[in-house]
XYZ file of C-alpha atoms in Angstrom:
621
model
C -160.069 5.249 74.352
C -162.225 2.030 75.968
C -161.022 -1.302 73.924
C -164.950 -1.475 73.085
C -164.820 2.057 71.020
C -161.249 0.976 69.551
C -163.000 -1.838 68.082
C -166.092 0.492 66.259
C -163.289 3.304 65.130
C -163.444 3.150 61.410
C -160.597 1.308 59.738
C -159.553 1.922 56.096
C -160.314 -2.072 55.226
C -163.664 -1.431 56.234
C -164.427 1.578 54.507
C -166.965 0.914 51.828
C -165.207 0.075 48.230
C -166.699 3.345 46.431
C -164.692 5.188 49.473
C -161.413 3.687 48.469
C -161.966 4.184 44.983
C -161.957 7.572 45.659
C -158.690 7.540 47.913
C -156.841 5.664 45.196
C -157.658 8.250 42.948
C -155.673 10.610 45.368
C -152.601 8.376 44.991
C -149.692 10.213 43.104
C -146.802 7.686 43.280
C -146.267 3.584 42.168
C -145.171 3.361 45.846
C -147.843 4.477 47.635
C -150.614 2.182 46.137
C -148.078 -0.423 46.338
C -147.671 -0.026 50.184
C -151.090 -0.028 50.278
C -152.074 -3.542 49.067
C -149.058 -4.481 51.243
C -151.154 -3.093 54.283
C -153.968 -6.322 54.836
C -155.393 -9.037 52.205
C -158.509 -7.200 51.905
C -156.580 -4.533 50.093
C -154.379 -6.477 48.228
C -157.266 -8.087 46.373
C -158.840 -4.968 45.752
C -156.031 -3.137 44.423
C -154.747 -6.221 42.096
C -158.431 -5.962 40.612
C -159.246 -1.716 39.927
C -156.548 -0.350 42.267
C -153.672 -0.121 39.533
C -155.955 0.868 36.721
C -157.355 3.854 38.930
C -153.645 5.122 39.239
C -152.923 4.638 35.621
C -156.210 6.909 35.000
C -155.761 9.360 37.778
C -152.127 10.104 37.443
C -151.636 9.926 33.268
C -155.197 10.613 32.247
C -154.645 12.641 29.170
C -152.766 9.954 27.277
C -154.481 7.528 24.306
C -154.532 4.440 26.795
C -155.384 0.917 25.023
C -157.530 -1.574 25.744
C -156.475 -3.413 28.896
C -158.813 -6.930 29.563
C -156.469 -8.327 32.114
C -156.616 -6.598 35.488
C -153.066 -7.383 36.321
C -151.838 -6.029 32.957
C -152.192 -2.925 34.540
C -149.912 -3.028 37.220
C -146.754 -3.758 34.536
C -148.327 -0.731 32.638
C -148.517 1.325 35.648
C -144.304 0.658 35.959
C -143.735 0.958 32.011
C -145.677 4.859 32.450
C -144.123 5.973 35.619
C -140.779 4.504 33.990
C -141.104 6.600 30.825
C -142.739 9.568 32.917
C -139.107 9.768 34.494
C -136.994 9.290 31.382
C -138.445 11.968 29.695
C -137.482 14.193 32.542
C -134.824 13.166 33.258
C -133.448 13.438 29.204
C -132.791 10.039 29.645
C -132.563 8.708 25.738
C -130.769 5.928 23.651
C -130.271 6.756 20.254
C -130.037 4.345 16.803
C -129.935 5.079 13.141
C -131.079 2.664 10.595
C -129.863 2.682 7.326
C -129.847 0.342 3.779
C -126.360 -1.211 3.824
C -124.126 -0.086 0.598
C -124.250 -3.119 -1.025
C -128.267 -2.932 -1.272
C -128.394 0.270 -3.032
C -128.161 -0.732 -6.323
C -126.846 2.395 -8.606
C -126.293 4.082 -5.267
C -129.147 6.526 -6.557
C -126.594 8.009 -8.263
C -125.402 6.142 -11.728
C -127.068 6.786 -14.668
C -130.511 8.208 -15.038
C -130.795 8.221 -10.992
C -131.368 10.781 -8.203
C -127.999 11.889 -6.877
C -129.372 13.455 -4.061
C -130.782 10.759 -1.106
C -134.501 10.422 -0.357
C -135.856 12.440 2.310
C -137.311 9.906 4.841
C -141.357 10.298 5.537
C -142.616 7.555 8.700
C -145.390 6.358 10.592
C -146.110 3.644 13.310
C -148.653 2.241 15.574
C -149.211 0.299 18.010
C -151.498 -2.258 17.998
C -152.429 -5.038 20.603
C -152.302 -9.164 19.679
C -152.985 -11.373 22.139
C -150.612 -11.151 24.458
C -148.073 -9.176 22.647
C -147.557 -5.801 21.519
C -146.740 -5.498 18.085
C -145.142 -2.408 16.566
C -145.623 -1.601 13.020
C -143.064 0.878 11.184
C -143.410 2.018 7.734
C -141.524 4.818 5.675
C -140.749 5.561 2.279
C -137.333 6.298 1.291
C -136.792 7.662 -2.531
C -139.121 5.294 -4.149
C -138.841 2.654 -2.069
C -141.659 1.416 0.739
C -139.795 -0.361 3.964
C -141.986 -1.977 6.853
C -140.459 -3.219 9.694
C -142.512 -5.669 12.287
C -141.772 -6.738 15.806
C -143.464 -7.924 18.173
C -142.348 -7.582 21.880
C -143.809 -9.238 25.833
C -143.170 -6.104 27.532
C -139.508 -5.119 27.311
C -138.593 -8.320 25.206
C -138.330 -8.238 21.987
C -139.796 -11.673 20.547
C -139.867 -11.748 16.536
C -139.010 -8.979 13.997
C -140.123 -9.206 10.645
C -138.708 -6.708 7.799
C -140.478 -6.076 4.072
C -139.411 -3.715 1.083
C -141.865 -3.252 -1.095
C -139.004 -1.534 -4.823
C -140.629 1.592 -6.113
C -138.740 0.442 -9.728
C -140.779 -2.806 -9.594
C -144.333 -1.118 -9.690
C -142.784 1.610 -12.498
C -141.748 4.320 -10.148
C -138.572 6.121 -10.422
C -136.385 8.175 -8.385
C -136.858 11.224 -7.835
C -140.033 12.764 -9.471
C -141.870 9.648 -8.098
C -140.533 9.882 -4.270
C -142.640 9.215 -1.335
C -144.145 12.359 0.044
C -146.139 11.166 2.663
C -147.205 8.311 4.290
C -149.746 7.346 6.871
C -150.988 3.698 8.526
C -154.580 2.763 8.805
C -155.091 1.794 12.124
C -158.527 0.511 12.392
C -161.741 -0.239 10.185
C -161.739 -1.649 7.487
C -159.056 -3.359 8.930
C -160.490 -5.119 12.036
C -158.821 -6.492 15.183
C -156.164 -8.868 14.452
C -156.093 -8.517 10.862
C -153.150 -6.764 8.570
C -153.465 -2.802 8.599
C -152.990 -1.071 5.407
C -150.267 2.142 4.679
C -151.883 5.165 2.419
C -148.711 6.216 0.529
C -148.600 9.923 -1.691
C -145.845 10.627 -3.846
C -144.448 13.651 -5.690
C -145.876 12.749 -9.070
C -149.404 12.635 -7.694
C -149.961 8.692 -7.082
C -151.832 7.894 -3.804
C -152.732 4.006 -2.892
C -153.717 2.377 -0.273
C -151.039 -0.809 0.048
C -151.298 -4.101 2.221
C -148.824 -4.486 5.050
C -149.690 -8.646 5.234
C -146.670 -10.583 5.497
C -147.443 -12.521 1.883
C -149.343 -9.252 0.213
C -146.830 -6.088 1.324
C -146.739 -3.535 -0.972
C -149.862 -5.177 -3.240
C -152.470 -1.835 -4.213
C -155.708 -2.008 -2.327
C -157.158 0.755 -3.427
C -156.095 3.520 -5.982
C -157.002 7.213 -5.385
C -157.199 9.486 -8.292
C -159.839 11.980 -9.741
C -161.253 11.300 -12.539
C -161.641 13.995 -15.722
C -164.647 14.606 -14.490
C -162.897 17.065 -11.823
C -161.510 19.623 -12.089
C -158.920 19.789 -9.470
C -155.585 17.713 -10.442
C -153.702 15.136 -8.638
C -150.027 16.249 -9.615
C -148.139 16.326 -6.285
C -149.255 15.042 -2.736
C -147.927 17.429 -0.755
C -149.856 15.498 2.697
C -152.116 13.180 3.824
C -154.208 12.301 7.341
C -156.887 9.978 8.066
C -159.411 9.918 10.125
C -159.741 6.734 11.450
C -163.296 7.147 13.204
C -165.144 7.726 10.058
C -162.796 6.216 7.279
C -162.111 9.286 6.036
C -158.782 10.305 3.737
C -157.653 14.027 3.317
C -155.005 14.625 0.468
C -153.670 18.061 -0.466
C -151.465 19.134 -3.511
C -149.727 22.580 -3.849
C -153.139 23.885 -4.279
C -156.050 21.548 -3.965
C -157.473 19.605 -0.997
C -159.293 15.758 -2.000
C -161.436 14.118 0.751
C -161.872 9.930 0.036
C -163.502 7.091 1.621
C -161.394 4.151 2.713
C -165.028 2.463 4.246
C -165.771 0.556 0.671
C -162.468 -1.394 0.906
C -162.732 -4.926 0.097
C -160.744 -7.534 1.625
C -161.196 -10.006 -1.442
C -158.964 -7.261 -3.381
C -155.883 -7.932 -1.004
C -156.105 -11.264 -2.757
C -156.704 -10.439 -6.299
C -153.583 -9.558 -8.654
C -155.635 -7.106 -11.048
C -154.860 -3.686 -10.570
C -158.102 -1.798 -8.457
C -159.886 0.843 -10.637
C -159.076 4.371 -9.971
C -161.335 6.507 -6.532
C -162.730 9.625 -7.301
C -162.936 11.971 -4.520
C -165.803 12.514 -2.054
C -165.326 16.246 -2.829
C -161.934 18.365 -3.758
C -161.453 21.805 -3.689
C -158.880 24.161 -5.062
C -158.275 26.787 -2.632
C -156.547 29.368 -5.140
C -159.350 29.947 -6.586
C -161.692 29.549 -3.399
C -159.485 31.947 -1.077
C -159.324 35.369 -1.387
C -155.820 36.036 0.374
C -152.978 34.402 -1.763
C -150.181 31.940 -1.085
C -147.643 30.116 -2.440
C -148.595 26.033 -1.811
C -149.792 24.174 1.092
C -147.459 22.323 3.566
C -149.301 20.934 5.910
C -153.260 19.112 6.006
C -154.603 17.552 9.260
C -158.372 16.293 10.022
C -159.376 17.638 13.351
C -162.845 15.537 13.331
C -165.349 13.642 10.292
C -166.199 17.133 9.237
C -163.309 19.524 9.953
C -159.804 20.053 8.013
C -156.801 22.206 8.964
C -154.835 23.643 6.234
C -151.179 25.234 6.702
C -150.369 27.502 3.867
C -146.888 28.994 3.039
C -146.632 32.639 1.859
C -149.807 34.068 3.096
C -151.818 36.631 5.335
C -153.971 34.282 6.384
C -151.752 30.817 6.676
C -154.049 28.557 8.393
C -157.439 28.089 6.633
C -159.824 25.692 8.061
C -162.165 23.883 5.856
C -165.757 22.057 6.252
C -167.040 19.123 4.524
C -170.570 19.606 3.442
C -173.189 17.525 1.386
C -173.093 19.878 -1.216
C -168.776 19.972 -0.439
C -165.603 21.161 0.908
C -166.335 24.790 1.990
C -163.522 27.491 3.471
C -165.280 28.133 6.769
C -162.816 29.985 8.061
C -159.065 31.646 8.786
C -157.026 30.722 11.747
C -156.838 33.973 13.655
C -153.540 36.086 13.814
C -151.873 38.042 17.463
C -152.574 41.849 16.146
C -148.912 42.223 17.760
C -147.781 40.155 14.738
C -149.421 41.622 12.371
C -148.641 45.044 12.860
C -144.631 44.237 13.698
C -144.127 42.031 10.425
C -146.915 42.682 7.419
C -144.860 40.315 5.378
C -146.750 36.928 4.172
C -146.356 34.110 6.808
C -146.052 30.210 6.784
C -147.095 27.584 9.247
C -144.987 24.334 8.042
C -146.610 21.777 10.279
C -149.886 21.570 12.086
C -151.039 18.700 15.157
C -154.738 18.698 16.737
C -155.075 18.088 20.245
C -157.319 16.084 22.234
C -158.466 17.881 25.152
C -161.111 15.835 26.651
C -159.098 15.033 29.443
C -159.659 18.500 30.732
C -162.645 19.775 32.611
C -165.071 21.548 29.859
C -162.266 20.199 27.121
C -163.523 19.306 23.504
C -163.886 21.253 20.263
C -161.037 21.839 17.595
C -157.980 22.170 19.549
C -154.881 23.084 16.868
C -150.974 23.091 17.701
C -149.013 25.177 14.846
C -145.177 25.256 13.831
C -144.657 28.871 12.419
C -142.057 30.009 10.134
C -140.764 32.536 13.223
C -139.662 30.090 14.963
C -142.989 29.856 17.312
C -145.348 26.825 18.391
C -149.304 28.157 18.811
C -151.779 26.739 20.390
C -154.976 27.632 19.399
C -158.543 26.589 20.463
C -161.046 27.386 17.030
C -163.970 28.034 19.626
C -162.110 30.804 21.440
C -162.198 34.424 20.285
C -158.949 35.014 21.698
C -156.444 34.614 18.475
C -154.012 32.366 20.307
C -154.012 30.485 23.374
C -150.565 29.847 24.474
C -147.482 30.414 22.271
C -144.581 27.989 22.620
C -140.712 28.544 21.731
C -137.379 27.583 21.611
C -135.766 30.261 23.913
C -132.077 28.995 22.553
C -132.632 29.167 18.417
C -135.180 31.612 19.163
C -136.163 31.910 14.847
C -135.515 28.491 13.998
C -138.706 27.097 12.538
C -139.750 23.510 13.083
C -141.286 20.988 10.501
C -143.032 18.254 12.163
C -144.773 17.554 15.333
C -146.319 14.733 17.721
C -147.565 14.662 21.079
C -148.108 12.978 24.313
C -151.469 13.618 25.447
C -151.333 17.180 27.422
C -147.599 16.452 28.980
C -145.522 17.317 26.027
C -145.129 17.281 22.571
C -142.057 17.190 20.086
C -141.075 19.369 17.067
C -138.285 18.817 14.557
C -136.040 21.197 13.721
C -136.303 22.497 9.793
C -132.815 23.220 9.678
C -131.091 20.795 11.763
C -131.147 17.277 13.329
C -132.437 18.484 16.176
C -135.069 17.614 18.198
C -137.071 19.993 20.580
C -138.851 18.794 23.794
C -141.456 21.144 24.984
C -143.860 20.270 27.690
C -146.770 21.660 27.294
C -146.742 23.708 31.139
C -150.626 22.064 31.938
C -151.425 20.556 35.696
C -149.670 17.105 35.672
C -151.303 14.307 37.259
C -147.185 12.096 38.489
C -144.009 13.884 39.154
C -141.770 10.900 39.227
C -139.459 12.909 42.045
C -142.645 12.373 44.337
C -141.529 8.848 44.490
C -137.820 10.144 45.830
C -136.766 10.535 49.555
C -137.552 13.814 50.978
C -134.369 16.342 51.729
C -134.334 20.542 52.103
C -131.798 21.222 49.418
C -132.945 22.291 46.170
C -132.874 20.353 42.872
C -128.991 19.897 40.702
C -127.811 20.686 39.404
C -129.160 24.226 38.510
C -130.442 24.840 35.116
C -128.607 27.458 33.580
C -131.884 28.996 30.994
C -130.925 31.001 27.710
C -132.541 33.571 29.357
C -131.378 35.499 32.679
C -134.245 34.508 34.885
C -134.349 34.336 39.314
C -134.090 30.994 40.375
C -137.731 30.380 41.778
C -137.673 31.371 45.819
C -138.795 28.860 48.499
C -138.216 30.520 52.200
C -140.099 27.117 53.720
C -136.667 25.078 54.523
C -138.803 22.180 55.938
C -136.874 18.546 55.517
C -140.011 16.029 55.566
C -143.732 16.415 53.528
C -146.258 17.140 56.243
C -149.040 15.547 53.991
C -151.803 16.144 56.763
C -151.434 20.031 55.959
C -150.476 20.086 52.814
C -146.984 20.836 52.866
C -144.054 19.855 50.980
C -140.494 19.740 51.681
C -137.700 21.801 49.801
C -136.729 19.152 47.665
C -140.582 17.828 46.345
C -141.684 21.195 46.109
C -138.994 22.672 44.067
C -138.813 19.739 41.834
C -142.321 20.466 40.461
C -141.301 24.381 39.519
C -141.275 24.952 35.686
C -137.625 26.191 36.297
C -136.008 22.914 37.513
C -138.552 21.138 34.247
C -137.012 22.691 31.382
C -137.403 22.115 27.798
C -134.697 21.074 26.163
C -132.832 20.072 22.245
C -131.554 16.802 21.981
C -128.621 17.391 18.713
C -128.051 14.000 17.079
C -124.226 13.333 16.429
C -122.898 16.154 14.420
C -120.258 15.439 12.118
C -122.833 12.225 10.499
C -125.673 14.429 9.984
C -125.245 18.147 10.103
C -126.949 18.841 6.623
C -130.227 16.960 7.102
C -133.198 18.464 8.424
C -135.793 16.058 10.090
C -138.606 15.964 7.529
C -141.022 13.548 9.489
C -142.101 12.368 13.079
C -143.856 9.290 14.015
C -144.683 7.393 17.181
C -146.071 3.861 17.639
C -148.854 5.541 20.570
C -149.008 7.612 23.436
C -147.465 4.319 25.768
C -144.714 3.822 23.439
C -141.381 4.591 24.454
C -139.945 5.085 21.225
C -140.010 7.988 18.562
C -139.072 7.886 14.898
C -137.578 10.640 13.032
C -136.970 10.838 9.115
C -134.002 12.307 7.996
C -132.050 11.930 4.577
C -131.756 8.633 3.444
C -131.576 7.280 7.361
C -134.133 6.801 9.722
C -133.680 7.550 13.632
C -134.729 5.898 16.461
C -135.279 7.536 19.982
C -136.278 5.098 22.695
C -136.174 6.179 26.272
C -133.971 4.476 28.159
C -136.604 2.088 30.406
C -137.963 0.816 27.072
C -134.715 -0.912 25.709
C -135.195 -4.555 24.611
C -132.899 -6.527 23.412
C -130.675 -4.951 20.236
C -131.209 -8.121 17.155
C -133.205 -11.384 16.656
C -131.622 -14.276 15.706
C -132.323 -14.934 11.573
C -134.344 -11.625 11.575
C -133.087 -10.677 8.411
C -133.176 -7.093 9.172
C -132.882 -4.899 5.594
C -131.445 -2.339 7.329
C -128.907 -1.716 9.776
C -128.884 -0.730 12.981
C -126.223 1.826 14.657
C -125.819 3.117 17.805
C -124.273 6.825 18.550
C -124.195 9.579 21.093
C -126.303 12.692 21.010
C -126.404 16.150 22.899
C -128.633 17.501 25.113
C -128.933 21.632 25.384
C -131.906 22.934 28.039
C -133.950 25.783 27.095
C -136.069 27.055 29.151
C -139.581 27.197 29.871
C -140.498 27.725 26.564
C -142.590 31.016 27.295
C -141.806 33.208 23.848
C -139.477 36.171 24.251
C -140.569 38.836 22.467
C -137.378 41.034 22.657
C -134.141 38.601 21.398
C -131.762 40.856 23.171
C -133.168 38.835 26.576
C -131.652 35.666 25.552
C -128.105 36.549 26.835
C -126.308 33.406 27.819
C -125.340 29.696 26.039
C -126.356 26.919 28.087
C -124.580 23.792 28.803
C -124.425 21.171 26.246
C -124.224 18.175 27.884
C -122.838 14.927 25.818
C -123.765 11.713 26.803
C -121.101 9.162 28.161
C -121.857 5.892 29.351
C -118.424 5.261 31.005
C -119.045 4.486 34.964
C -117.463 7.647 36.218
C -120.672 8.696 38.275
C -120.506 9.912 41.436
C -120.275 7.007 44.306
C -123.529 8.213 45.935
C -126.977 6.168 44.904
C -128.764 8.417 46.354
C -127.186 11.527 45.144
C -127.404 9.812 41.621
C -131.129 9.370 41.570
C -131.492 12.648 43.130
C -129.938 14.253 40.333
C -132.067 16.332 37.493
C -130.368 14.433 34.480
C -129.427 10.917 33.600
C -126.941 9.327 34.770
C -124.999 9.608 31.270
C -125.362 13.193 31.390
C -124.062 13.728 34.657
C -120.780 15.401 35.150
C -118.452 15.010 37.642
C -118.380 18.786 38.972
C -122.239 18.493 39.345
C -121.492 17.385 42.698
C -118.489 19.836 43.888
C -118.376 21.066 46.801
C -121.882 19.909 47.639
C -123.546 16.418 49.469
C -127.264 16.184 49.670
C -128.948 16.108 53.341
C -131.140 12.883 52.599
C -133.153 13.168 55.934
């Protein structure tokens, strides 16, 4: 070519910026866009100013992302989400239980006139943005008892922690019949930007107030929900609560009745006045035993799915999930979550969904409407678009404890979500099998073998075939080595249990599941009498502050990780045939010598064993 035409050939620094918008959007890995601002000035500028908030958005679009004003913010939040998109496949957790010391249980909920049994643990958190800190706000309910913990972390370091108890026998409750039932934070108006959030706290003996979380006011009543005789419908139990926290609005179900309230008329001169607030009435309540013409036994489970839409889950019924509408004139029973005939006609018994979870869709092309993930009391996960006529969309399971019904669920966006076990302290990963936008392998050097070690499934499936034995990515056609393509194959993803430590709590069930936001790296779990941390291994911070004061402590322990599949449901039980491995962690430095081979490998590197590697040397190209 003439040096003249050389000179005009298009480069890619002087393509027009709308044109490399676009090819950053193409981007899957950290390491490409970062070779990329390494390739001229021109495109270093550019990609410190949009480039690394285009990846985040391309490559983890369906996640609740906050509000980022500081272009290079998002290059340290572009690490922190590829960092936690390769812990969670790579089962890479650290596990804590907190717990009141002995010596601050006074009566040990078990002298006279106490509860003998512990308090089942019900928490939530959030996330919520100040200055130039993240601060993470935990609150749960234990027995009577409200417990907050702050802290407030730059990135990985932890900076200040803050702890409050706010004694259930102080404000006249007692153990037992006046337990905390549920719990859930208010996250934005009336509480604006910067200012305290409040905690909406139900109990068993019908009570539901909105508390302060301010440092000087925790625990103080904001506002005091409660019909009035004027209704008919009676406040005896909370059973749950959700909020809405576009509209203000508060959803509250008992065994049988479902109360709608307004948070919106809140005022913040109350946080600072010591006289009790007058009881709420309702917007509307309904009692849906008498407004229901298929029976059932009490209701588990209430979620708001928009301003105007509620999602009941019913135990002991035909028709377990009812969905309700909010109306001038009321709440109205619009409708009945449909039912797979299959189901029906195998097992005409009553059914009961114990937990329900709406899912936000919009990420997805033609995505919206009522979107509704359901824990059933056969041991399957359904989810279930309301605008489809099609009963169920997808159906989720456990292909280990292929009955075992789960009791609370979160999510990540459309990656994966979470269940707890109802029986056990177990917790079940399930992804949710939609397009991903990052593999973290992608990121890894490219080799023919296949990914290790192999997963051995519950069920006795083909390992996935791949006749292309091709060493390198040809990225010009379209073609991907062994190695890269394999590693994106639901087969070599599985699901998979993580089994806290065994002997400290087999008997508890996990009764609640919380997470700080979609970015956090850590999930909470409530057990009885303890809660448990899960943080993924990227997001560790330093372990206590100096004159913290913590109210609880803080233990460290070893759980269990079992794979299970794809999570596809098995219809017959007679095809889940073999045990997997259980694999315990061990954080002694008996890995194999190879770096490469250790990143290469599926698992972390506590979960590795030493026969992974047998007999076998990866051909890293």
């Amino acid at each position: 070519m003439p040096p003249s035409r050389a000179l005009d050939a298009p480069r890619l620094d002087t393509l027009p910026t709308d044109i490399l918008f676009i090819v950053l959007s193409y981007l899957d890995t950290a390491r490409s866009v970062a070779c990329l601002a390494a390739a001229c000035k021109g495109l270093h500028l550019l990609i410190s100013a949009k480039g690394w908030r285009i990846f985040v958005k391309s490559c983890f679009n369906s996640l609740t992302l906050p509000a980022i004003k500081n272009d290079r913010d998002w290059v340290a939040f572009a690490r922190a989400l590829t960092a936690q998109s390769r812990d969670w496949d790579r089962q890479a957790f650290v596990f804590h239980s907190l717990s009141p010391p002995e010596t601050q249980r006074p009566g040990a909920r078990g002298g006279p006139a106490t509860q003998s049994i512990p308090g089942n643990v019900i928490v939530d958190a959030r996330l919520q943005r100040r200055g130039r800190f993240d601060e993470e706000l935990v609150v749960w309910g234990s027995g009577e008892d409200v417990i907050a913990r702050i802290q407030r972390r730059d990135q990985t370091t932890l900076v200040s922690e803050r702890w409050h108890w706010s004694k259930g026998s102080e404000a006249g409750f007692f153990a037992g019949k006046d337990d905390t039932t549920a719990i859930s934070i208010v996250k934005s108006y009336p509480f604006g930007d910067g200012q305290d959030s409040g905690v909406v706290v139900g109990r068993a003996n019908g009570d539901l107030r909105l508390l302060s979380t301010g440092d000087a006011s925790f625990g103080r009543t904001l506002m005091h929900f409660r019909p009035s005789s004027s209704f008919f419908a009676r406040q005896h139990e909370i059973r749950a609560i959700d909020i809405d926290h576009g509209s203000s609005s508060l959803v509250a179900s008992t065994r049988e009745s479902v109360s709608l309230y307004s948070i919106q008329n809140y005022d913040s001169i109350s946080s600072n006045n010591t006289i009790e607030p007058p009881y709420i009435d309702p917007i509307a309540s309904i009692s849906l035993k008498g407004a229901s013409q298929s029976s059932f036994d009490f209701i588990r489970s209430t979620k708001m799915l928009n301003q105007e839409t509620i999602a009941v889950a019913l135990s002991g019924s035909f028709d377990p999930i009812r969905i309700l509408t909010a109306t001038p004139t009321g709440l109205e029973v619009s409708m009945s979550a449909r039912i797979p005939s299959q189901y029906s006609s195998l097992d005409p018994s009553p059914r009961t969904v114990r937990a329900l979870l709406p899912i936000d869709v919009r990420s997805v092309a033609s995505g919206g409407g009522n979107v509704l993930l359901s824990s059933w009391d056969d041991g399957t996960i359904r989810l279930q678009d309301l605008r489809a006529p099609s009963p169920v969309d997808r159906i989720y399971q456990d292909n280990f404890e292929i009955s075992a019904p789960t009791s609370a669920l979160i999510s990540y966006g459309l990656e994966r979500f979470v269940a707890g076990s109802a029986y056990a302290p177990v917790l079940k990963v399930f992804d949710f099998r939609w397009a991903r936008g990052y593999y973290h392998t992608d990121s890894l050097p490219c080799t023919n073998d296949s990914p290790y070690p192999t997963p051995r499934p519950p069920t006795i499936v083909c390992k996935p075939a791949y006749p292309d034995n091709r060493p390198f990515c040809d990225h010009t056609l379209g073609h991907l080595c062994r190695w890269h393509a394999l590693s994106r194959n639901d087969f070599y993803r599985p699901n998979y249990n993580i089994y806290l430590p065994f002997r400290t709590y087999a008997s508890s069930p996990i009764y609640s599941l919380a997470k700080p936001s979609d970015v956090s790296p850590t999930i909470y779990a409530g057990l009885s009498s303890l809660l448990a941390e899960f943080t993924l291994r990227s997001g560790m911070h330093s372990a206590s502050i100096p004159n913290a004061n913590p109210l609880y402590s803080r233990h460290g322990g070893k759980v269990s990780i079992l794979e299970t599949g794809d999570g596809s449901i098995i219809s017959d039980i007679t095809k889940s045939q073999r045990v997997p491995h259980l694999r315990r962690q061990s954080f002694r430095n008996n890995e194999h010598g190879s770096v490469i081979t250790r990143r290469h490998h599926r698992l972390d590197e506590p979960l590795q064993w030493r026969y992974d590697w047998q007999g076998f040397e990866p051909s890293v190209p």
